[in-house]
């Protein structure tokens, strides 16, 4: 069963993070392809859907998941238009068509390493 994530809970989870911090959505559980931010979409009076795209093999040649990340500041800015009690759901174009459910959001420390020839 889906755990309901609210706008207030997501804002609370980002407290203390820099507006410049990047947001990543991980990868598809089954295909292991990265999920990248696509858009915010209103799906009801009190339901915000954060839509994600699954990167396919062709996308990887032109850009990486890093290129499509939104920042915490952009996320906060969009969430300001919603009430703290409004619900958030996630959707994806993932080819495995498995629903996405939110679990406890957490900040993750990430080192983005570049390999030069």
PDB file of C-alpha atoms in Angstrom:
ATOM      1  CA  UNK A   1       0.000   0.000   0.000  1.00  0.00           C
ATOM      2  CA  UNK A   2       1.218   3.485  -0.860  1.00  0.00           C
ATOM      3  CA  UNK A   3       2.490   5.634   1.948  1.00  0.00           C
ATOM      4  CA  UNK A   4       1.040   9.118   1.598  1.00  0.00           C
ATOM      5  CA  UNK A   5       3.704  11.805   1.426  1.00  0.00           C
ATOM      6  CA  UNK A   6       2.486  15.340   2.020  1.00  0.00           C
ATOM      7  CA  UNK A   7       3.883  18.648   0.860  1.00  0.00           C
ATOM      8  CA  UNK A   8       4.610  19.536   4.496  1.00  0.00           C
ATOM      9  CA  UNK A   9       6.552  16.314   5.050  1.00  0.00           C
ATOM     10  CA  UNK A  10       8.629  16.866   1.932  1.00  0.00           C
ATOM     11  CA  UNK A  11       9.394  20.457   2.917  1.00  0.00           C
ATOM     12  CA  UNK A  12      10.361  19.258   6.392  1.00  0.00           C
ATOM     13  CA  UNK A  13      12.687  16.644   4.878  1.00  0.00           C
ATOM     14  CA  UNK A  14      14.542  19.404   3.003  1.00  0.00           C
ATOM     15  CA  UNK A  15      15.070  21.618   6.056  1.00  0.00           C
ATOM     16  CA  UNK A  16      18.703  22.448   6.543  1.00  0.00           C
ATOM     17  CA  UNK A  17      19.614  21.656   2.931  1.00  0.00           C
ATOM     18  CA  UNK A  18      21.077  24.293   0.644  1.00  0.00           C
ATOM     19  CA  UNK A  19      18.827  25.586  -2.138  1.00  0.00           C
ATOM     20  CA  UNK A  20      21.613  24.525  -4.521  1.00  0.00           C
ATOM     21  CA  UNK A  21      21.515  20.878  -3.382  1.00  0.00           C
ATOM     22  CA  UNK A  22      20.474  18.568  -6.202  1.00  0.00           C
ATOM     23  CA  UNK A  23      17.521  16.196  -6.001  1.00  0.00           C
ATOM     24  CA  UNK A  24      17.865  12.688  -7.393  1.00  0.00           C
ATOM     25  CA  UNK A  25      15.127  10.079  -7.696  1.00  0.00           C
ATOM     26  CA  UNK A  26      17.236   6.940  -7.888  1.00  0.00           C
ATOM     27  CA  UNK A  27      16.583   4.283 -10.487  1.00  0.00           C
ATOM     28  CA  UNK A  28      13.914   1.878 -11.616  1.00  0.00           C
ATOM     29  CA  UNK A  29      13.883  -1.153  -9.362  1.00  0.00           C
ATOM     30  CA  UNK A  30      13.573  -3.616 -12.224  1.00  0.00           C
ATOM     31  CA  UNK A  31      15.383  -2.120 -15.204  1.00  0.00           C
ATOM     32  CA  UNK A  32      17.975  -0.330 -13.023  1.00  0.00           C
ATOM     33  CA  UNK A  33      17.753   2.713 -15.309  1.00  0.00           C
ATOM     34  CA  UNK A  34      18.030   6.156 -13.688  1.00  0.00           C
ATOM     35  CA  UNK A  35      14.820   8.085 -13.069  1.00  0.00           C
ATOM     36  CA  UNK A  36      15.044  11.779 -13.868  1.00  0.00           C
ATOM     37  CA  UNK A  37      12.745  14.677 -13.141  1.00  0.00           C
ATOM     38  CA  UNK A  38      10.252  15.540 -15.894  1.00  0.00           C
ATOM     39  CA  UNK A  39       7.604  17.920 -14.476  1.00  0.00           C
ATOM     40  CA  UNK A  40       5.156  18.811 -11.733  1.00  0.00           C
ATOM     41  CA  UNK A  41       1.528  18.013 -12.614  1.00  0.00           C
ATOM     42  CA  UNK A  42      -1.717  18.785 -10.750  1.00  0.00           C
ATOM     43  CA  UNK A  43      -3.755  15.571 -10.558  1.00  0.00           C
ATOM     44  CA  UNK A  44      -6.503  16.829  -8.292  1.00  0.00           C
ATOM     45  CA  UNK A  45      -7.417  19.671  -6.000  1.00  0.00           C
ATOM     46  CA  UNK A  46      -5.046  18.382  -3.324  1.00  0.00           C
ATOM     47  CA  UNK A  47      -2.830  15.994  -5.306  1.00  0.00           C
ATOM     48  CA  UNK A  48       0.517  16.931  -6.826  1.00  0.00           C
ATOM     49  CA  UNK A  49       2.204  14.405  -9.088  1.00  0.00           C
ATOM     50  CA  UNK A  50       5.943  14.606  -9.601  1.00  0.00           C
ATOM     51  CA  UNK A  51       6.505  12.983 -12.983  1.00  0.00           C
ATOM     52  CA  UNK A  52       9.754  11.205 -13.735  1.00  0.00           C
ATOM     53  CA  UNK A  53      11.188   9.764 -16.935  1.00  0.00           C
ATOM     54  CA  UNK A  54      13.201   6.596 -17.107  1.00  0.00           C
ATOM     55  CA  UNK A  55      16.416   7.061 -19.039  1.00  0.00           C
ATOM     56  CA  UNK A  56      16.801   4.589 -21.829  1.00  0.00           C
ATOM     57  CA  UNK A  57      20.036   3.482 -23.465  1.00  0.00           C
ATOM     58  CA  UNK A  58      19.854   6.107 -26.213  1.00  0.00           C
ATOM     59  CA  UNK A  59      19.575   8.969 -23.694  1.00  0.00           C
ATOM     60  CA  UNK A  60      22.821   8.032 -21.991  1.00  0.00           C
ATOM     61  CA  UNK A  61      24.852   9.007 -25.049  1.00  0.00           C
ATOM     62  CA  UNK A  62      23.610  12.629 -25.015  1.00  0.00           C
ATOM     63  CA  UNK A  63      23.226  13.406 -21.320  1.00  0.00           C
ATOM     64  CA  UNK A  64      23.354  11.899 -17.889  1.00  0.00           C
ATOM     65  CA  UNK A  65      20.878  11.844 -15.029  1.00  0.00           C
ATOM     66  CA  UNK A  66      23.017  14.590 -13.478  1.00  0.00           C
ATOM     67  CA  UNK A  67      22.037  16.955 -16.303  1.00  0.00           C
ATOM     68  CA  UNK A  68      18.330  16.772 -15.489  1.00  0.00           C
ATOM     69  CA  UNK A  69      18.368  17.115 -11.711  1.00  0.00           C
ATOM     70  CA  UNK A  70      16.317  19.840 -10.104  1.00  0.00           C
ATOM     71  CA  UNK A  71      17.552  21.656  -7.036  1.00  0.00           C
ATOM     72  CA  UNK A  72      16.080  21.739  -3.553  1.00  0.00           C
ATOM     73  CA  UNK A  73      15.385  25.442  -4.163  1.00  0.00           C
ATOM     74  CA  UNK A  74      13.353  24.671  -7.295  1.00  0.00           C
ATOM     75  CA  UNK A  75      11.445  21.984  -5.421  1.00  0.00           C
ATOM     76  CA  UNK A  76      10.697  24.318  -2.504  1.00  0.00           C
ATOM     77  CA  UNK A  77       9.629  27.090  -4.865  1.00  0.00           C
ATOM     78  CA  UNK A  78       7.079  24.853  -6.558  1.00  0.00           C
ATOM     79  CA  UNK A  79       5.777  23.403  -3.299  1.00  0.00           C
ATOM     80  CA  UNK A  80       4.989  26.887  -1.922  1.00  0.00           C
ATOM     81  CA  UNK A  81       1.854  26.951  -4.113  1.00  0.00           C
ATOM     82  CA  UNK A  82       0.471  23.906  -2.260  1.00  0.00           C
ATOM     83  CA  UNK A  83      -0.955  23.453   1.236  1.00  0.00           C
ATOM     84  CA  UNK A  84       1.178  21.438   3.710  1.00  0.00           C
ATOM     85  CA  UNK A  85      -1.573  18.791   3.920  1.00  0.00           C
ATOM     86  CA  UNK A  86      -1.745  18.277   0.139  1.00  0.00           C
ATOM     87  CA  UNK A  87      -0.649  14.853  -1.037  1.00  0.00           C
ATOM     88  CA  UNK A  88       2.240  14.026  -3.361  1.00  0.00           C
ATOM     89  CA  UNK A  89       2.360  11.078  -5.717  1.00  0.00           C
ATOM     90  CA  UNK A  90       5.036  10.031  -8.184  1.00  0.00           C
ATOM     91  CA  UNK A  91       4.587   8.845 -11.763  1.00  0.00           C
ATOM     92  CA  UNK A  92       6.995   7.517 -14.331  1.00  0.00           C
ATOM     93  CA  UNK A  93       7.291   6.592 -17.971  1.00  0.00           C
ATOM     94  CA  UNK A  94       9.229   3.527 -16.835  1.00  0.00           C
ATOM     95  CA  UNK A  95       8.947   0.668 -19.294  1.00  0.00           C
ATOM     96  CA  UNK A  96       8.417  -1.811 -16.456  1.00  0.00           C
ATOM     97  CA  UNK A  97       5.182   0.074 -15.568  1.00  0.00           C
ATOM     98  CA  UNK A  98       5.613  -0.561 -11.851  1.00  0.00           C
ATOM     99  CA  UNK A  99       4.002   2.104  -9.624  1.00  0.00           C
ATOM    100  CA  UNK A 100       6.299   4.392  -7.661  1.00  0.00           C
ATOM    101  CA  UNK A 101       5.621   4.787  -3.951  1.00  0.00           C
ATOM    102  CA  UNK A 102       7.247   7.267  -1.670  1.00  0.00           C
ATOM    103  CA  UNK A 103       9.164   6.124   1.363  1.00  0.00           C
ATOM    104  CA  UNK A 104      10.828   8.236   3.995  1.00  0.00           C
ATOM    105  CA  UNK A 105      12.641  10.989   2.084  1.00  0.00           C
ATOM    106  CA  UNK A 106      16.184  11.545   3.292  1.00  0.00           C
ATOM    107  CA  UNK A 107      19.193  13.620   2.377  1.00  0.00           C
ATOM    108  CA  UNK A 108      21.992  11.593   0.848  1.00  0.00           C
ATOM    109  CA  UNK A 109      25.627  12.644   0.571  1.00  0.00           C
ATOM    110  CA  UNK A 110      26.865  12.114  -2.960  1.00  0.00           C
ATOM    111  CA  UNK A 111      30.246  12.539  -4.598  1.00  0.00           C
ATOM    112  CA  UNK A 112      29.957  13.210  -8.300  1.00  0.00           C
ATOM    113  CA  UNK A 113      33.220  12.004  -9.788  1.00  0.00           C
ATOM    114  CA  UNK A 114      34.422  12.782 -13.296  1.00  0.00           C
ATOM    115  CA  UNK A 115      36.820  10.479 -15.102  1.00  0.00           C
ATOM    116  CA  UNK A 116      39.124  12.196 -17.551  1.00  0.00           C
ATOM    117  CA  UNK A 117      41.167  10.440 -20.168  1.00  0.00           C
TER     118      UNK A 117
END
